[in-house]
PDB file of C-alpha atoms in Angstrom:
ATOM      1  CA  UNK D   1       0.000   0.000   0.000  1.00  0.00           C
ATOM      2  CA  UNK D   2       2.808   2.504   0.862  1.00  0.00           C
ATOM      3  CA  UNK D   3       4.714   1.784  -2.579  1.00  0.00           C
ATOM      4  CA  UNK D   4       1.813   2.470  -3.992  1.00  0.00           C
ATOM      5  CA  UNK D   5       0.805   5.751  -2.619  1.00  0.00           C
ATOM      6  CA  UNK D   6       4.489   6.620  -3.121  1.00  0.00           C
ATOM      7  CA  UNK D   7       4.454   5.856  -7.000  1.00  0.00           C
ATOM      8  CA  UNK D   8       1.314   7.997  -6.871  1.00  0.00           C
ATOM      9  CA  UNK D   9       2.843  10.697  -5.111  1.00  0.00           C
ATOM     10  CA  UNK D  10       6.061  10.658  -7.794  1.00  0.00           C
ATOM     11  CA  UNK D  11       3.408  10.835 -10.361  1.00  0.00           C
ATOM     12  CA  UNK D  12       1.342  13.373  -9.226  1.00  0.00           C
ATOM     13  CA  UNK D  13       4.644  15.491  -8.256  1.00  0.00           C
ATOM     14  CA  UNK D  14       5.779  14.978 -12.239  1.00  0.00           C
ATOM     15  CA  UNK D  15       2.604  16.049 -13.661  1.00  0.00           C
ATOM     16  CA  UNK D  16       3.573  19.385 -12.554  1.00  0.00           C
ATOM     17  CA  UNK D  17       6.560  19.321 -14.777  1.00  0.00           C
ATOM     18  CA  UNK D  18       6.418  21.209 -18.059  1.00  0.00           C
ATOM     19  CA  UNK D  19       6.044  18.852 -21.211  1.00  0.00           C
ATOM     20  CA  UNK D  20       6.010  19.203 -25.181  1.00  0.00           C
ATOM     21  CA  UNK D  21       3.551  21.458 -26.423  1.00  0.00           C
ATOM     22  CA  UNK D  22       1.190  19.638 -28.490  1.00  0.00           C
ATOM     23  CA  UNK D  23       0.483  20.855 -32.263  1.00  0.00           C
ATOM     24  CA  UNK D  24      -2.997  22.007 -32.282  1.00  0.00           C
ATOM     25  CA  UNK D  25      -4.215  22.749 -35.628  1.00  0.00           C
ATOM     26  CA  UNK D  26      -6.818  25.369 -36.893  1.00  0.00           C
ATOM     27  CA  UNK D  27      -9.130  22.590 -37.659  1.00  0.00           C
ATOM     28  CA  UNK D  28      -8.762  21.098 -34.202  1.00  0.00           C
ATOM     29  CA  UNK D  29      -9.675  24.208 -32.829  1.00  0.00           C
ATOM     30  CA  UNK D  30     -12.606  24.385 -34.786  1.00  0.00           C
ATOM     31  CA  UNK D  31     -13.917  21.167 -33.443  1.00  0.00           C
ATOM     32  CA  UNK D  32     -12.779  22.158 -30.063  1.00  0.00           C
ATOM     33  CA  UNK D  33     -15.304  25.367 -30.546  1.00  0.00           C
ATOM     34  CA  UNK D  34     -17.728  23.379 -32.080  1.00  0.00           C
ATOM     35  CA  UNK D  35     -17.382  21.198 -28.748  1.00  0.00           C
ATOM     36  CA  UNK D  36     -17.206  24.069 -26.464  1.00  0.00           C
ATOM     37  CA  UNK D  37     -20.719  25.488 -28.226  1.00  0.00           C
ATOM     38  CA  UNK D  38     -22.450  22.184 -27.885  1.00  0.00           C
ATOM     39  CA  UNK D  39     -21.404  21.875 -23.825  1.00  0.00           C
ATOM     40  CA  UNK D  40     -22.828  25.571 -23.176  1.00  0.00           C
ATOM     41  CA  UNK D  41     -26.014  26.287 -25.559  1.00  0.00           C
ATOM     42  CA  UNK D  42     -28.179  23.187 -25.372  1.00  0.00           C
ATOM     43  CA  UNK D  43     -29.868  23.192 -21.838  1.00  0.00           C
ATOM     44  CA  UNK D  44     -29.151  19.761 -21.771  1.00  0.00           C
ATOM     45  CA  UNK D  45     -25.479  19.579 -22.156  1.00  0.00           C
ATOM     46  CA  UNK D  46     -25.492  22.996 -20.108  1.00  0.00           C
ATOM     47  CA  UNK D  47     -27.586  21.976 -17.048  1.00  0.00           C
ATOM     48  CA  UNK D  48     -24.421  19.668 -16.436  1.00  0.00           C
ATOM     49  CA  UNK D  49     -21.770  21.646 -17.792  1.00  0.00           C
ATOM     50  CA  UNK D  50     -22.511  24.743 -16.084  1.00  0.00           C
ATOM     51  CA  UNK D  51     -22.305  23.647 -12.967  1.00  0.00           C
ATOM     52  CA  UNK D  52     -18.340  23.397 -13.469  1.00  0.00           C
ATOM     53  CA  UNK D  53     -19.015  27.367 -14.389  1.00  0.00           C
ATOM     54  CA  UNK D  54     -20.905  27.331 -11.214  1.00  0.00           C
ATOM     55  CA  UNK D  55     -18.005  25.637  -9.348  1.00  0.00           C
ATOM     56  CA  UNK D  56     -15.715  28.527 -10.735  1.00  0.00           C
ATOM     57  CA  UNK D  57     -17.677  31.481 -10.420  1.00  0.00           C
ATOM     58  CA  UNK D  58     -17.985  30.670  -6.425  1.00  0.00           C
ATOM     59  CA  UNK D  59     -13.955  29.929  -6.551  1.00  0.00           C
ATOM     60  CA  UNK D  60     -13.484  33.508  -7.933  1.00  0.00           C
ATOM     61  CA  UNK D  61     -15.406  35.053  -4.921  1.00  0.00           C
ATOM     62  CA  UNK D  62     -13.624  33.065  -2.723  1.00  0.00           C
ATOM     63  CA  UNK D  63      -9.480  33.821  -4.290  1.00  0.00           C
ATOM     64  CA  UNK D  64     -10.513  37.265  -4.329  1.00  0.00           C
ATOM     65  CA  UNK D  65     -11.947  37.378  -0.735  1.00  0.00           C
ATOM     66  CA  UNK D  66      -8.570  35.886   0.616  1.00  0.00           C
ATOM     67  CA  UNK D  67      -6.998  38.510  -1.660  1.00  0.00           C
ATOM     68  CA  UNK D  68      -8.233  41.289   0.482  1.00  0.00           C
ATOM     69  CA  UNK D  69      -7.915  39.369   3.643  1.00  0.00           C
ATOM     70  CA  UNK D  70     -11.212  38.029   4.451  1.00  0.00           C
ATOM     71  CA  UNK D  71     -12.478  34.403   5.728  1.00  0.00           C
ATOM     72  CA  UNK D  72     -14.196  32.244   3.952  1.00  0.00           C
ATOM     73  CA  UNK D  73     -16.580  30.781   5.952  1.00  0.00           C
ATOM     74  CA  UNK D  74     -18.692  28.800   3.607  1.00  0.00           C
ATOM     75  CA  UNK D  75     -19.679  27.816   0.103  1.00  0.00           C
ATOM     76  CA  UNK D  76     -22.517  26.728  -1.062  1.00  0.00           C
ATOM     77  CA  UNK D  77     -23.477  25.318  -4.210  1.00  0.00           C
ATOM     78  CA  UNK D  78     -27.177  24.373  -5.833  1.00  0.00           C
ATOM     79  CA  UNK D  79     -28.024  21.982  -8.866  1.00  0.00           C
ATOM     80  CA  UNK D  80     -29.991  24.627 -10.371  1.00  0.00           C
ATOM     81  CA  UNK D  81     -26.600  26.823 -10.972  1.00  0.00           C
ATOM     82  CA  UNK D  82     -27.175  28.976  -7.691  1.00  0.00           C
ATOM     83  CA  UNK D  83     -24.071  29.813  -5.609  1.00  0.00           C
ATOM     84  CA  UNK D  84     -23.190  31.765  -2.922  1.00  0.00           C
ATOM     85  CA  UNK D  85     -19.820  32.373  -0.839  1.00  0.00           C
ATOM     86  CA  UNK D  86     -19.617  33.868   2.316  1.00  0.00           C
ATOM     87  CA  UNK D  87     -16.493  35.370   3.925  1.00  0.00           C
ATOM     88  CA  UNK D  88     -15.803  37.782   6.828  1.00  0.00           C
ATOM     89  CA  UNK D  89     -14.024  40.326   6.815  1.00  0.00           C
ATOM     90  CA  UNK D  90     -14.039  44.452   6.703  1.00  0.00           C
ATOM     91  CA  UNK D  91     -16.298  45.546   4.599  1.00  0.00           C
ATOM     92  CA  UNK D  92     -16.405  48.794   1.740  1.00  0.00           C
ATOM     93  CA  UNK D  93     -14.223  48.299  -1.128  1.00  0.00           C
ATOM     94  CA  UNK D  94     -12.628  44.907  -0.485  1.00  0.00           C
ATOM     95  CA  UNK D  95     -16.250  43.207  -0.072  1.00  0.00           C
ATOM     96  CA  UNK D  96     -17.018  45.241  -4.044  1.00  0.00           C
ATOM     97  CA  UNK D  97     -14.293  43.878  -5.015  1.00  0.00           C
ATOM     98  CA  UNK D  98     -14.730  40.212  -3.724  1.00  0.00           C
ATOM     99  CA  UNK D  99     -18.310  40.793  -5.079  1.00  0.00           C
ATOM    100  CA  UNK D 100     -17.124  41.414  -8.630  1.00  0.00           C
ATOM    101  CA  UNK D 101     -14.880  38.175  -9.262  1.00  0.00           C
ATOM    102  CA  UNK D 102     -17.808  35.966  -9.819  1.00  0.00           C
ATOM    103  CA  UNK D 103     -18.779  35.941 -13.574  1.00  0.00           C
ATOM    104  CA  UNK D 104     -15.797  36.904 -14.863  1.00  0.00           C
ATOM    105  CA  UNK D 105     -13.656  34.284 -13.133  1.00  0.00           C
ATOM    106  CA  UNK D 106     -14.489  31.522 -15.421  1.00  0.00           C
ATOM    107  CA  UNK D 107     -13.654  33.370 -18.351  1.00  0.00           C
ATOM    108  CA  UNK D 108     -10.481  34.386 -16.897  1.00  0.00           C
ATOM    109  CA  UNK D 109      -9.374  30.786 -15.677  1.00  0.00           C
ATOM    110  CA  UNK D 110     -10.211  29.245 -19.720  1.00  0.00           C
ATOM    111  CA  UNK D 111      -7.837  31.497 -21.402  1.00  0.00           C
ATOM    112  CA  UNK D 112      -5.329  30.581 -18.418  1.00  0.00           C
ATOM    113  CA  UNK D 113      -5.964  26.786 -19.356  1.00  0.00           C
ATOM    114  CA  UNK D 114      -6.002  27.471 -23.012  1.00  0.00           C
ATOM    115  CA  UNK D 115      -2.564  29.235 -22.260  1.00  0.00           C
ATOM    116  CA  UNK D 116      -1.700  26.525 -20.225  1.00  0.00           C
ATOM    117  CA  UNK D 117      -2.471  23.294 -22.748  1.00  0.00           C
ATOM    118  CA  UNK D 118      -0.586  24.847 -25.551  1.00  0.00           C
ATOM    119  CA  UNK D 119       2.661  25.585 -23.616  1.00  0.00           C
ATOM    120  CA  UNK D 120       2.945  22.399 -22.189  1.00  0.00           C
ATOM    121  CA  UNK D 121       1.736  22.968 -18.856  1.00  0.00           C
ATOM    122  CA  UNK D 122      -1.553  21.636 -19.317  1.00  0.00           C
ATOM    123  CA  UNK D 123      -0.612  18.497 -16.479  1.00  0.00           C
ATOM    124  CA  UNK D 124       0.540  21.178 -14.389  1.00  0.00           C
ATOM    125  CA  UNK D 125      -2.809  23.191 -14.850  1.00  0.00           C
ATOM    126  CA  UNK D 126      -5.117  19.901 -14.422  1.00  0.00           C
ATOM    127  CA  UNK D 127      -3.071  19.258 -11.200  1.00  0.00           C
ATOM    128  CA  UNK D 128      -3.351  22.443  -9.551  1.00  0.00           C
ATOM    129  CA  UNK D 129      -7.238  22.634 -10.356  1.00  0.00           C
ATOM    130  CA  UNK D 130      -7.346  19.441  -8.569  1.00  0.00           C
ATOM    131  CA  UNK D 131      -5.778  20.751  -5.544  1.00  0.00           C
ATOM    132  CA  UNK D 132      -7.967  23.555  -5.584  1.00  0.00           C
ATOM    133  CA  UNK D 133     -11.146  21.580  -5.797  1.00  0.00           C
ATOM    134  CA  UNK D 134     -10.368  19.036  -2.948  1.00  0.00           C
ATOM    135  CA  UNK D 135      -9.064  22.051  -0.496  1.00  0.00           C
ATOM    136  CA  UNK D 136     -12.823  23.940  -1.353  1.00  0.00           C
ATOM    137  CA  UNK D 137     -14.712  20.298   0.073  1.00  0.00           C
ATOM    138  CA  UNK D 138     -13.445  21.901   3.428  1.00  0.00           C
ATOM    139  CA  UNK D 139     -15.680  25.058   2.735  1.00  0.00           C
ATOM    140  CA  UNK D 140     -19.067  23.163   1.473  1.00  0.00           C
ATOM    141  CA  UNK D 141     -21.714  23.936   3.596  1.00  0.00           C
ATOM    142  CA  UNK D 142     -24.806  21.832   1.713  1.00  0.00           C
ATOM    143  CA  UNK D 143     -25.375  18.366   0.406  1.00  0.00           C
ATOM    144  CA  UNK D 144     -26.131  19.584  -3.075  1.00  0.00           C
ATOM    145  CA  UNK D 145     -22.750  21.233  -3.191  1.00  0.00           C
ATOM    146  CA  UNK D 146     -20.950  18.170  -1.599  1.00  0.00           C
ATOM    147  CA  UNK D 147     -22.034  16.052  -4.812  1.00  0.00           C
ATOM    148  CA  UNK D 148     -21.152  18.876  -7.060  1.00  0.00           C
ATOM    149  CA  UNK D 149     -17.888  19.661  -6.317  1.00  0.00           C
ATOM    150  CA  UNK D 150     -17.192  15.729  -5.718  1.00  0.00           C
ATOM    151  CA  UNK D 151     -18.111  15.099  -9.159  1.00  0.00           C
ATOM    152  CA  UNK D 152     -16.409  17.638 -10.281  1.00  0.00           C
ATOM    153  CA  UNK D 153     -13.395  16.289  -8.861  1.00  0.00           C
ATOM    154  CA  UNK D 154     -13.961  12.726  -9.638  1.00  0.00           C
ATOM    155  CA  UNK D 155     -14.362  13.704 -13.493  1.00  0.00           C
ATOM    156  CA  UNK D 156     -10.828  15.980 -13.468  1.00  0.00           C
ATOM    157  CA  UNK D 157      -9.170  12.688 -11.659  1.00  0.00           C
ATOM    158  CA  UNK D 158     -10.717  10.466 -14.423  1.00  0.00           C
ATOM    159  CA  UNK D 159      -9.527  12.818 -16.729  1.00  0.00           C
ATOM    160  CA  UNK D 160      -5.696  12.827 -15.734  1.00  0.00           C
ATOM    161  CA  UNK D 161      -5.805   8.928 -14.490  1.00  0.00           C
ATOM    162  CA  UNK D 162      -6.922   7.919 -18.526  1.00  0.00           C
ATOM    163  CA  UNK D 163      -6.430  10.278 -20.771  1.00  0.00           C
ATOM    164  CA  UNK D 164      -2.954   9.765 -22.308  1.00  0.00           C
ATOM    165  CA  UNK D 165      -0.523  12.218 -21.302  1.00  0.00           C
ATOM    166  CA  UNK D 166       0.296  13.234 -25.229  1.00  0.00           C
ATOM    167  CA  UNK D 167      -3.375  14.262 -25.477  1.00  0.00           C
ATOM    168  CA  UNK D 168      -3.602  16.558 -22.227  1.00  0.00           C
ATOM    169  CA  UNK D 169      -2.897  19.408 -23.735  1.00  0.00           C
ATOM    170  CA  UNK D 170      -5.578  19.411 -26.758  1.00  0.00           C
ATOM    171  CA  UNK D 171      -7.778  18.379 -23.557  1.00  0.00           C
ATOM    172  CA  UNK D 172      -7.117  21.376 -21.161  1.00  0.00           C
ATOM    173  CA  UNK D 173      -7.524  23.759 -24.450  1.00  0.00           C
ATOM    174  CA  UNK D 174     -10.706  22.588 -24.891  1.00  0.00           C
ATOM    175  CA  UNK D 175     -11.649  22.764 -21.467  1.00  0.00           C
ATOM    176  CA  UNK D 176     -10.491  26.285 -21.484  1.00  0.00           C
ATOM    177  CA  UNK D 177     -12.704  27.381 -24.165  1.00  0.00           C
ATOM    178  CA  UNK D 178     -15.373  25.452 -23.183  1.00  0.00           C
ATOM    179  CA  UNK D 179     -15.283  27.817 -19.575  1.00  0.00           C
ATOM    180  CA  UNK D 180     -14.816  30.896 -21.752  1.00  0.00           C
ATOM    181  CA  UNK D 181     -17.871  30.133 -24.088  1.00  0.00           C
ATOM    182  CA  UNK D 182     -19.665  29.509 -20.795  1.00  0.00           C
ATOM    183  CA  UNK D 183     -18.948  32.479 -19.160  1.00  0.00           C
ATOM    184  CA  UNK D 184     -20.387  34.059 -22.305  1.00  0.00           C
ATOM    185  CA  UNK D 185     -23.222  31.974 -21.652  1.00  0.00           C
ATOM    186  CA  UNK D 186     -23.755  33.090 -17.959  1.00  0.00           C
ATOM    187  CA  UNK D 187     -23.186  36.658 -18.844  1.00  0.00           C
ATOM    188  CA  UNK D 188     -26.187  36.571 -21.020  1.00  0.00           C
ATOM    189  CA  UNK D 189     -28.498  34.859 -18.555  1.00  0.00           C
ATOM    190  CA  UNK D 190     -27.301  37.479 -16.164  1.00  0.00           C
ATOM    191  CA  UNK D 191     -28.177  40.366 -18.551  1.00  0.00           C
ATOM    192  CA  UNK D 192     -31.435  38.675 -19.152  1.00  0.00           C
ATOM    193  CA  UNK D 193     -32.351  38.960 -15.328  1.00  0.00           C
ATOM    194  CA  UNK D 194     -32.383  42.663 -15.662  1.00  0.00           C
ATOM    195  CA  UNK D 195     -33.735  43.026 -18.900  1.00  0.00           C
ATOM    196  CA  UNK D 196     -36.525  40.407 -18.862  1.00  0.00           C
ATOM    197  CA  UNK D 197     -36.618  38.650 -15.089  1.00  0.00           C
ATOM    198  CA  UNK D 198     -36.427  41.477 -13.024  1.00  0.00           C
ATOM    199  CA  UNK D 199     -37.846  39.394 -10.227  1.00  0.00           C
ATOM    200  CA  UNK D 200     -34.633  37.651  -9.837  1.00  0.00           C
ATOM    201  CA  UNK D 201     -32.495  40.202  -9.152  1.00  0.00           C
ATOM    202  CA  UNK D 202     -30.923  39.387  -6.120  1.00  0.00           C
ATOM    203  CA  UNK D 203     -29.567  36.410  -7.791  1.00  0.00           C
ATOM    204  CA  UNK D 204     -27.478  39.326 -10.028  1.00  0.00           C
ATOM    205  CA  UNK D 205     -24.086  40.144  -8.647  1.00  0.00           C
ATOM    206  CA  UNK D 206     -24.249  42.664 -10.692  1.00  0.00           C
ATOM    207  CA  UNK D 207     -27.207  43.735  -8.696  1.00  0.00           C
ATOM    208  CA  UNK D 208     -25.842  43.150  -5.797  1.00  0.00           C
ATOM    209  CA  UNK D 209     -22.745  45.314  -5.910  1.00  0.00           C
ATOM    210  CA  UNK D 210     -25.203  48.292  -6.981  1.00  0.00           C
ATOM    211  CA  UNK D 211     -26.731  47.994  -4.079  1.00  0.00           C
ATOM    212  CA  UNK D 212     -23.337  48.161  -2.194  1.00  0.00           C
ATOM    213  CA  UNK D 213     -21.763  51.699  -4.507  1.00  0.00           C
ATOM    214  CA  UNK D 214     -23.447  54.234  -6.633  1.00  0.00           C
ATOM    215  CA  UNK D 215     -22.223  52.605  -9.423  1.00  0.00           C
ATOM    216  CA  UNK D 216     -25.541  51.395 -11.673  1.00  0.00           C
ATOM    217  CA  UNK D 217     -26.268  47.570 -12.228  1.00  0.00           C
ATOM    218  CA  UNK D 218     -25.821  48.337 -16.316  1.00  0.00           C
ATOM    219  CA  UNK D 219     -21.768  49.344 -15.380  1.00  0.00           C
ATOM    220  CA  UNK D 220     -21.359  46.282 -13.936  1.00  0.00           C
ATOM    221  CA  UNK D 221     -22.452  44.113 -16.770  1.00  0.00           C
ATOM    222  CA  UNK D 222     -20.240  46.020 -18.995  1.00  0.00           C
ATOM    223  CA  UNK D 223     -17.153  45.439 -16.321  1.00  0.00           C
ATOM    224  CA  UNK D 224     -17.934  42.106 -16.605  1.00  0.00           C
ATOM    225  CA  UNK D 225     -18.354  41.679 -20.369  1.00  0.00           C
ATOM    226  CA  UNK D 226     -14.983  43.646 -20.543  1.00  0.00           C
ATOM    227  CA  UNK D 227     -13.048  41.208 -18.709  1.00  0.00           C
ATOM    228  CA  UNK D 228     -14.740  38.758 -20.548  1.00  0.00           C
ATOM    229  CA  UNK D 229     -14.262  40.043 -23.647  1.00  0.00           C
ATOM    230  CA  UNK D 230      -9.948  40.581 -22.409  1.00  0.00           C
ATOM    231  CA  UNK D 231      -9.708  36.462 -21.649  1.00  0.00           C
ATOM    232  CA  UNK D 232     -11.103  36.061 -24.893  1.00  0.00           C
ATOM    233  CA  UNK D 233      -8.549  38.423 -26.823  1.00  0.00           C
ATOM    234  CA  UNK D 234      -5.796  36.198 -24.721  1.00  0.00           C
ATOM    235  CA  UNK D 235      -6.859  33.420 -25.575  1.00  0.00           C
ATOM    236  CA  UNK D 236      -6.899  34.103 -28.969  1.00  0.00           C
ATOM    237  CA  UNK D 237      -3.661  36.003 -29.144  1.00  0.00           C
ATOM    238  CA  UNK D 238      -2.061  32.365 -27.577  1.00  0.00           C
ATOM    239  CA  UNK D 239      -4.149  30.710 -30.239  1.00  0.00           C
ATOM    240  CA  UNK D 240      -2.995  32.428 -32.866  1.00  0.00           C
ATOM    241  CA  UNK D 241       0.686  32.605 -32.149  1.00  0.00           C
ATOM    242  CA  UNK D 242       0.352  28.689 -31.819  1.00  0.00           C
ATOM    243  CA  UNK D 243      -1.249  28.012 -35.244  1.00  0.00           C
ATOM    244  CA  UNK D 244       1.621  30.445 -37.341  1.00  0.00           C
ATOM    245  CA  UNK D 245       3.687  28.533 -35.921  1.00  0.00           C
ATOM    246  CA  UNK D 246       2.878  25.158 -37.542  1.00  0.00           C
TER     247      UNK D 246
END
C-alpha cells in the first residue's frame, strides 16, 4: 500500500513538470469550438456543464476574498446553478471587489488553461485545479454542493488517471474554451435577469454590488463583459501565435 501511494505521489509530483507542447491545428480548434458550443447552448449539455461554471464562479469570490484578507466561511453550491460564498471580513471596497470576481472568473481561468495546454503545462494546470477543488470540500456547507464539487473532482481525476498524457494538452484547451464560451453563456443569462426577469435580481451580482456603490447595475455588466471580452482576446492572441507557428 505505501509503494503504492508513493508511486502515486512521484506521479502526481511529475505532472507538474512542463512537457512538449502539443500541435494544435486550426481545424482542431474548430472542433474544439464546435465542442465548447455544444457543452454551453443546449440546456441539456449545459444543465451539467454549467455547474463546473458554477463551481468557478464561487472559486473567484472566494481567491478574491482571501486577496483582500477576508475568511471564507462557507460555500454553497445548488443543482440549479445557484451559488453563494460567504467570507468575513471588513467591509467597503474589499467586499465590491470580492463581489465582482464571480462571472468573470471563469472566463479568466479558460484562457489561463487554453494558455496553459498549448505551452505544455496543461498536467501542471489539471493538477493544480485538482488541488484547488479538494481544499474547497473543506468550505461546502450543503449536500447539493458536496455532490457537485465531488463530481467535479472525480471527473478531473478520471480525466488525468486515462487520458494519455500526449493528449492533455488538446484536452485542457478545450476545457479552457469550453469555460470561456460559458462564461459568455452566464453573462447573457445574467443580462437577461435585468432586462426580462427582473424578479430575480438578487440572484445578479451585478445587482448586488449596486446595491453596495453608486455605481448602476448596467456598469457592472459592462465590467464584466470587458473582462470577458480581455480572456477572450488572450486566448486568442495564444491561439494564434500557436497556429503560425505550424
Amino acid at each position: 500500500m505505501g509503494g503504492r501511494l508513493s508511486t502515486f505521489g512521484e506521479w502526481f509530483l511529475g505532472t507538474f513538470a512542463q512537457g512538449e507542447a502539443p500541435a494544435v491545428t486550426s481545424i482542431e480548434l474548430a472542433l474544439i469550438l464546435a465542442g465548447a458550443a455544444a457543452l454551453s447552448v443546449p440546456r441539456a449539455t449545459w444543465r451539467w456543464f454549467g455547474l463546473v461554471s458554477t463551481v468557478v464562479h464561487e472559486l473567484g469570490h472566494a481567491f478574491s476574498a482571501l486577496m483582500v484578507g477576508h475568511r471564507i466561511t462557507g460555500i454553497t453550491l445548488g443543482l440549479d446553478h445557484s451559488g453563494r460564498t460567504t467570507s468575513f471580513g471588513r467591509t467597503g471596497l474589499r467586499t465590491v471587489w470580492s463581489g465582482f470576481w464571480g462571472y468573470p472568473v471563469p472566463a479568466v481561468v479558460g484562457a489561463g488553461l487554453v494558455w496553459a495546454g498549448l505551452t505544455g503545462w496543461g498536467p501542471a494546470a489539471m493538477s493544480a485545479g485538482t488541488l484547488v477543488l479538494v481544499s474547497t470540500v473543506l468550505f461546502i456547507r450543503n449536500a447539493g454542493g458536496v455532490f457537485i464539487l465531488l463530481g467535479t473532482i472525480a471527473a478531473v481525476v478520471g480525466l488525468m488517471l486515462f487520458v494519455p498524457p500526449v493528449f492533455t494538452g488538446h484536452l485542457v484547451v478545450g476545457l479552457g474554451v469550453a469555460l470561456l464560451v460559458g462564461a459568455v453563456r452566464d453573462l447573457l443569462n445574467v443580462t437577461l435577469v435585468h432586462v426580462r426577469h427582473r424578479h430575480r435580481l438578487e440572484t445578479s451580482d451585478a445587482y448586488l454590488l449596486s446595491r453596495r456603490t453608486v455605481v448602476p447595475s448596467a456598469v457592472w455588466l459592462f465590467l464584466f463583459a470587458a473582462v470577458i471580452g480581455g480572456s477572450w482576446f488572450l486566448a486568442w492572441r495564444a491561439v494564434g501565435r500557436v497556429v503560425a507557428a505550424l
